[in-house]
CSV table of C-alpha atoms in Angstrom, one decimal:
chain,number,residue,atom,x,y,z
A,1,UNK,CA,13.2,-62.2,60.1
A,2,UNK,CA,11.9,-59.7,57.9
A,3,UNK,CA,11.1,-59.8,53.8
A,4,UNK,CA,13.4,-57.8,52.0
A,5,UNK,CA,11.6,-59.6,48.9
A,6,UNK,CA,10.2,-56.5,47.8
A,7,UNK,CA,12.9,-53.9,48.6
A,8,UNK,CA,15.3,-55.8,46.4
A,9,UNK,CA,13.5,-56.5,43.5
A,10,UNK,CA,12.1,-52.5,43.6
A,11,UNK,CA,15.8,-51.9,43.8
A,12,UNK,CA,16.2,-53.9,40.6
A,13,UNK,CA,14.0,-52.8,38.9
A,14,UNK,CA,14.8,-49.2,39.2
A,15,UNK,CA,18.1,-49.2,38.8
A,16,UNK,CA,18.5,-50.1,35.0
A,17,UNK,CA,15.3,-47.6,34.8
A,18,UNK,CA,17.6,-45.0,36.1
A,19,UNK,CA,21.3,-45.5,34.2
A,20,UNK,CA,18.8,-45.8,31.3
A,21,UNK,CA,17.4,-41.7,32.1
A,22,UNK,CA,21.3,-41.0,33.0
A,23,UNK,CA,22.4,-42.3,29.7
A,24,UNK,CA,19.9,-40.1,27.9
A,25,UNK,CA,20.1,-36.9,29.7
A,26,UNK,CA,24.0,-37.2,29.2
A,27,UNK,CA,23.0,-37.8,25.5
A,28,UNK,CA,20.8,-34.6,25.0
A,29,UNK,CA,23.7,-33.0,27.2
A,30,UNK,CA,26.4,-33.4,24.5
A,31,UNK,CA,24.1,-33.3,21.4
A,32,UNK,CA,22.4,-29.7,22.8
A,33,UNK,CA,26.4,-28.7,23.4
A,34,UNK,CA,27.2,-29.6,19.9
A,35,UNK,CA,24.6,-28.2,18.3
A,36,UNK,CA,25.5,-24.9,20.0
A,37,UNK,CA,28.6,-24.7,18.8
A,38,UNK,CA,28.6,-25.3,15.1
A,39,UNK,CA,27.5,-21.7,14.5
A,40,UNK,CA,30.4,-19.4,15.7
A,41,UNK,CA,30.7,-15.1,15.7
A,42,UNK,CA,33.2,-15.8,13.1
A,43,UNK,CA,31.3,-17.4,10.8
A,44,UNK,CA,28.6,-14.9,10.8
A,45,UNK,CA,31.4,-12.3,10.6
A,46,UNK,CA,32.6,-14.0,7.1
A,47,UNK,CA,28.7,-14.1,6.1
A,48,UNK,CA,29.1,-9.8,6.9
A,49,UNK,CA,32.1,-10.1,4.8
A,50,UNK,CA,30.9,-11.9,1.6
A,51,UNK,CA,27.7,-9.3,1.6
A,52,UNK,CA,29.6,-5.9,1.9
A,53,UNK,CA,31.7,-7.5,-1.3
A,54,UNK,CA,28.8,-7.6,-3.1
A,55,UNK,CA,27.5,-4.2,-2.5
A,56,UNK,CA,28.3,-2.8,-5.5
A,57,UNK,CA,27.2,-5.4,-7.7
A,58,UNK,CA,25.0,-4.6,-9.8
A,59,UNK,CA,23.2,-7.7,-10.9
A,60,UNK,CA,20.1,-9.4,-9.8
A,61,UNK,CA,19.4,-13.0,-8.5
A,62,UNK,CA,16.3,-14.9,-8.3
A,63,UNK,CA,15.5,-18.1,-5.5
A,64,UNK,CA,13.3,-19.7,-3.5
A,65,UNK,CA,13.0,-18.9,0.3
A,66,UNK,CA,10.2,-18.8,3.4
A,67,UNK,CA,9.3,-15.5,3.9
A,68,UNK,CA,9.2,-14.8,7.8
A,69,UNK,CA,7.0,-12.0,8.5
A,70,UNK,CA,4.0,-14.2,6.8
A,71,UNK,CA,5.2,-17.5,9.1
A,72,UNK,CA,5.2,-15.8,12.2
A,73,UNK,CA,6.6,-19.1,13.6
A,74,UNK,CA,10.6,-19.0,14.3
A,75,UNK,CA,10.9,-23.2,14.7
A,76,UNK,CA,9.1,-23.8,11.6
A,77,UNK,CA,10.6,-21.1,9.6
A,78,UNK,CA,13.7,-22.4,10.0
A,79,UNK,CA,12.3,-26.1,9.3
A,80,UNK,CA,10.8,-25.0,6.1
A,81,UNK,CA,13.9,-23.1,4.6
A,82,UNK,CA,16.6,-24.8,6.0
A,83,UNK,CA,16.7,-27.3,2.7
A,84,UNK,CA,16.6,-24.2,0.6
A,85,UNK,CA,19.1,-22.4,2.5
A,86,UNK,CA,21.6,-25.3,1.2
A,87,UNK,CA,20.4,-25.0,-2.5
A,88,UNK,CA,21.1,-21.2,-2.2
A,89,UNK,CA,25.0,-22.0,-0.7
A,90,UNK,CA,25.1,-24.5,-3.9
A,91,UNK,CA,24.7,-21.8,-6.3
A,92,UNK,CA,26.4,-18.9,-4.9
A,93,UNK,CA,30.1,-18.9,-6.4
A,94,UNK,CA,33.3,-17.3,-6.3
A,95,UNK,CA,35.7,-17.2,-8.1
A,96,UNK,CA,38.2,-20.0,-7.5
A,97,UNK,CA,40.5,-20.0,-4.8
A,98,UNK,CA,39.6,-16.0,-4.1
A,99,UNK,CA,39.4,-14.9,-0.3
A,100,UNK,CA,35.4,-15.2,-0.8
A,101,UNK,CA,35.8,-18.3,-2.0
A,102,UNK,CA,37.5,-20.0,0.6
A,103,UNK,CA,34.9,-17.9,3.4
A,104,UNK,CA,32.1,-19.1,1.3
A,105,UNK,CA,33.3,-23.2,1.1
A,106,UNK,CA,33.9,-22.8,5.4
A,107,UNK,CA,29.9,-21.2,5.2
A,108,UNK,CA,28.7,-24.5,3.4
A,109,UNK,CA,31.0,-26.7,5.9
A,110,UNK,CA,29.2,-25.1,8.6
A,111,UNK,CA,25.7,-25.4,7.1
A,112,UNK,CA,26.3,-29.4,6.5
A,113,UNK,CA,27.3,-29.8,10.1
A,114,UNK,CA,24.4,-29.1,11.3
A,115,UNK,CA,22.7,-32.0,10.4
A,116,UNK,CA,25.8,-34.7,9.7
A,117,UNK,CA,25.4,-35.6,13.2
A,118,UNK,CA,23.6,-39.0,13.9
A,119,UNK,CA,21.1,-36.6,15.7
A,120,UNK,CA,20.4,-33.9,13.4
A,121,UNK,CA,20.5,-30.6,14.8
A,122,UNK,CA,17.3,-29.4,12.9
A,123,UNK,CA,14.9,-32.3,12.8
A,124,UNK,CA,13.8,-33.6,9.5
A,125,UNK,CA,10.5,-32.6,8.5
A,126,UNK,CA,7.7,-35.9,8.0
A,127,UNK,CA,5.8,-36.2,4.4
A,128,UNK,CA,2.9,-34.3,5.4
A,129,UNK,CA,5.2,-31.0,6.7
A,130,UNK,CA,7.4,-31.4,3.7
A,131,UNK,CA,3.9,-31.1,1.2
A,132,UNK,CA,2.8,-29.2,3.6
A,133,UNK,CA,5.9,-26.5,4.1
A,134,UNK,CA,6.2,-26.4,0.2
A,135,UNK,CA,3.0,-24.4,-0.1
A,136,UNK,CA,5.2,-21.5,1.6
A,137,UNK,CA,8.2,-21.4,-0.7
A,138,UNK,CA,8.1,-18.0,-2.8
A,139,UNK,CA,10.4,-16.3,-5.5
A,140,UNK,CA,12.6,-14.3,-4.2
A,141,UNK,CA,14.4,-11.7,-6.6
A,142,UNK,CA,17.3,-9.3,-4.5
A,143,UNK,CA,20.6,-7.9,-5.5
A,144,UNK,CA,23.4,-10.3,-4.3
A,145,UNK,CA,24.2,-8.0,-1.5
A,146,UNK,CA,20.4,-8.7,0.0
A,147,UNK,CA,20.8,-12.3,-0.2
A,148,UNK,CA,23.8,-12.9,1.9
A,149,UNK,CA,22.4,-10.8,4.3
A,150,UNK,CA,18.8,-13.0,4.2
A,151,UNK,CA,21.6,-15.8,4.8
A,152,UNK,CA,23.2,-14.3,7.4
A,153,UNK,CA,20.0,-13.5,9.5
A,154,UNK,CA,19.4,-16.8,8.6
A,155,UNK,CA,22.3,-18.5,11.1
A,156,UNK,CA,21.7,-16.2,12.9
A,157,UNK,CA,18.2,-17.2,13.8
A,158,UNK,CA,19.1,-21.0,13.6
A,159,UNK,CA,21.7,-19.8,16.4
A,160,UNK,CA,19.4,-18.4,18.5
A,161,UNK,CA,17.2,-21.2,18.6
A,162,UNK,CA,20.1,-24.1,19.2
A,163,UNK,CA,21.4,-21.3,22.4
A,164,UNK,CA,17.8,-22.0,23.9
A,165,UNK,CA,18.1,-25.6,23.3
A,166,UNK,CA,15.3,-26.0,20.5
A,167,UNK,CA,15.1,-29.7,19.6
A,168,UNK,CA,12.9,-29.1,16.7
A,169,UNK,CA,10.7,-32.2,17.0
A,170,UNK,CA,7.8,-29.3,16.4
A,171,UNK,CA,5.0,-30.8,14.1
A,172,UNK,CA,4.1,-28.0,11.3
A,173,UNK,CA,1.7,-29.0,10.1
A,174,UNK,CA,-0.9,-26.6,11.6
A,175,UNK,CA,1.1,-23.9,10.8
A,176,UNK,CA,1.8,-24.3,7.4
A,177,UNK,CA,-1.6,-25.5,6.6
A,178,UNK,CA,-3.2,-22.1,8.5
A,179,UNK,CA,-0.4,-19.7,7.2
A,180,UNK,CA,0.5,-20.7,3.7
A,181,UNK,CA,-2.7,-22.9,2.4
A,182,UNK,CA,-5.5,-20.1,3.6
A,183,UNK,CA,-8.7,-20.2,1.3
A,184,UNK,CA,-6.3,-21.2,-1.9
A,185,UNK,CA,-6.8,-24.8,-2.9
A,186,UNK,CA,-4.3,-27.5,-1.1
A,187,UNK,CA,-3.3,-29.1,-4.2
A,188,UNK,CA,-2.2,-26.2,-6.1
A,189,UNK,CA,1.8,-25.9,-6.1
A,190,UNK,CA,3.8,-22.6,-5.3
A,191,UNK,CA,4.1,-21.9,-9.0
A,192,UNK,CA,0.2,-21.6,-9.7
A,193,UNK,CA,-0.4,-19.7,-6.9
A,194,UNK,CA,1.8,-16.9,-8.1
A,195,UNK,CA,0.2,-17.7,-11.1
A,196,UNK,CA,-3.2,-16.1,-9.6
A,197,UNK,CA,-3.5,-13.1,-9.4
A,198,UNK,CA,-2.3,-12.3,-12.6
A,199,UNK,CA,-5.5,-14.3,-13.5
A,200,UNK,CA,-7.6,-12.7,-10.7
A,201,UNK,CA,-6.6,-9.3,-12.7
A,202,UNK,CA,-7.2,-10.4,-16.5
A,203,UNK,CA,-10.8,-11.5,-15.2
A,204,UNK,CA,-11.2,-7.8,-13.6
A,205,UNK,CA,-10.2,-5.8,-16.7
A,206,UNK,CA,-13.2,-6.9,-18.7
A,207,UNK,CA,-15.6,-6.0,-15.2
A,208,UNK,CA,-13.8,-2.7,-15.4
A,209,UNK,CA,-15.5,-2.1,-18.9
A,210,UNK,CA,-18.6,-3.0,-18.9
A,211,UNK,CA,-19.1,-0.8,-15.5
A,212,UNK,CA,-17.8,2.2,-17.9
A,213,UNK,CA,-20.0,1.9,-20.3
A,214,UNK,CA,-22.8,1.3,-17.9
A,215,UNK,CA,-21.9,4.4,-16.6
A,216,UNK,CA,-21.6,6.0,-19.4
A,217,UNK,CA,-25.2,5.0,-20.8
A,218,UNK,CA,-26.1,6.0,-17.3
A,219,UNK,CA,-25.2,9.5,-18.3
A,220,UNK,CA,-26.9,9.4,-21.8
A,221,UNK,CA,-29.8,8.8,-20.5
A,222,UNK,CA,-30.1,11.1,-17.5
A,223,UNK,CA,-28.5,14.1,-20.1
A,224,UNK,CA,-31.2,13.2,-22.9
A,225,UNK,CA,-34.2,13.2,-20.2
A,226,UNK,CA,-33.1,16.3,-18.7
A,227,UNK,CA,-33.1,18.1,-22.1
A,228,UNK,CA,-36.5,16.7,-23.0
A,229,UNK,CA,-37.7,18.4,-20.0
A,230,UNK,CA,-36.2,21.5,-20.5
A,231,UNK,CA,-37.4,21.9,-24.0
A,232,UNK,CA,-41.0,20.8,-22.9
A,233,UNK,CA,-40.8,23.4,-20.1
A,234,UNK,CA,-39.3,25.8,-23.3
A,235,UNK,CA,-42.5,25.2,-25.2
A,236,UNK,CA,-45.0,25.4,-22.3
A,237,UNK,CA,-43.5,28.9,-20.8
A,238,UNK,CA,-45.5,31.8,-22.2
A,239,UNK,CA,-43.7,34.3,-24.3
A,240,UNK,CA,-42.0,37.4,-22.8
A,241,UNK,CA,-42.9,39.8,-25.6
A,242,UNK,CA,-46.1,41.3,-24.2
A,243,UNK,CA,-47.7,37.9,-24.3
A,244,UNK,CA,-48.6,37.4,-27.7
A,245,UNK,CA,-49.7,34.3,-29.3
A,246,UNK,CA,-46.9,33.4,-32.1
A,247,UNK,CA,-50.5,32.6,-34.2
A,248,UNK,CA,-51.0,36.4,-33.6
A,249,UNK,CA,-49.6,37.5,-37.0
A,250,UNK,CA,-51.0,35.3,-39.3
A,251,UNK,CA,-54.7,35.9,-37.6
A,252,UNK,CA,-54.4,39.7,-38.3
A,253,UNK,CA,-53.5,39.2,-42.0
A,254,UNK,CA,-56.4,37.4,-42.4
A,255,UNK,CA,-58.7,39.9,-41.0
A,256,UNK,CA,-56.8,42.4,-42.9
A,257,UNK,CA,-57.8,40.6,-46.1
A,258,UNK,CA,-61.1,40.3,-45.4
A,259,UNK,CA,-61.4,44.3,-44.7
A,260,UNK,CA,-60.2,45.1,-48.0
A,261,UNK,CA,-63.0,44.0,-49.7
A,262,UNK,CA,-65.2,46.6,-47.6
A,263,UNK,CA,-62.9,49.9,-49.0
A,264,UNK,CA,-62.8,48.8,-52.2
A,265,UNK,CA,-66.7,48.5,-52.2
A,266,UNK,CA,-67.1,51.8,-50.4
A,267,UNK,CA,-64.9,53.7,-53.7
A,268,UNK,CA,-67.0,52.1,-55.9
């Protein structure tokens, strides 16, 4: 009779192995499908809306973002500002119960959806990438108008990502590190490093100086050596009127003194 030992425990052993894999893929299924539809055309259409109302105005505002041509990274773009994307939905106000109102609340509805879910949408960044990621906020100053559209490319971009089933479990780290950190000191926060190059230049102005007046001196002393030469040169040439010693003069009056004498001899 033959063992079926082997078969049946192989069989056993790989089928919890397998409803476990079926249980998973089913739960990426419906998290990937969930995650693709929080962000809808009409939201993005209301986000259109709320800018072109703000067209006009003529005020300024001031806040901190990730500035994407310098990160060069989609997935960690949206990591880094994601948290400051909420702060900016916190501040931005309507008046109460106004049509922009009531678009902008369904906005911040939409943005906390994204990661209410037991599985966030857009992982949480670790210690090290939140240090890390900080070192690439900047001060941002626009009209309001310019900041709703920053927002809206914003979703947009998270949008595109979720379609194409991102999972954002990325590390950073690198990035961040390469792109925002560079030669500047690690420790330094956001703040200081705007803070230096206004430094940088009160350290040049004094350079700036000194290498006029060096120049300057430069000048002085070529001008005064050029003048010495000339007048040596001056002094040296002999003299264009029939080439007479300037001494000349002064020699004939004396022989003219001393032949005067002679006559008045002569007469007497």
């Amino acid at each position: 009779m033959p063992r079926l030992g082997a078969k049946v425990c192989l069989f056993r052993c790989t089928l919890p192995s397998f409803f476990l894999l079926l249980v998973c893929s089913i739960h990426e299924t419906e998290q990937n499908s969930y995650c693709q539809q929080i962000i809808t055309e009409k939201h993005l259409a209301e986000l259109e809306e709320l800018a072109d109302t703000q067209m006009q105005h003529p005020g300024r505002v001031s806040f901190k973002f990730i500035n994407k041509m310098q990160l060069k990274d989609s997935v960690c773009y949206v990591k880094a500002a994601f948290p400051l994307l909420g702060k900016i939905l916190e501040r931005t106000e309507f008046k109460e119960n106004s049509p922009n109102a009531k678009k902008m609340q369904t906005v911040r509805r939409m943005y906390s959806r994204i990661d209410e879910n037991v599985d966030p949408c857009i992982r949480d960044e670790d210690d090290e990438e939140r240090r890390l990621s900080q070192m690439c906020f900047e001060e941002f100053t626009t009209s309001p108008y310019e900041m709703l559209l920053l927002v809206k490319q914003f979703f947009q971009d998270i949008n595109q990502l979720l379609q194409n089933q991102e999972t954002f479990e990325k590390d950073c780290s690198q990035v961040y590190r390469r792109t925002c950190l560079g030669p500047r000191d690690a420790g330094s926060s956001p703040e200081q490093r705007r803070k230096e190059p206004a430094v940088r230049e009160g350290h040049r102005e004094p350079l700036i100086y000194i290498a006029v007046a060096t120049v300057v001196a430069i000048l002085l002393a070529v001008g005064g050596l050029l003048l010495y030469k000339y007048k040596s040169r001056v002094l040296e040439r002999p003299l264009e009127d029939g080439g007479c010693d300037p001494e000349e003069p002064e020699r004939r009056a004396l022989q003219g003194a001393r032949r005067c004498p002679e006559l008045e001899t002569q007469d007497l």
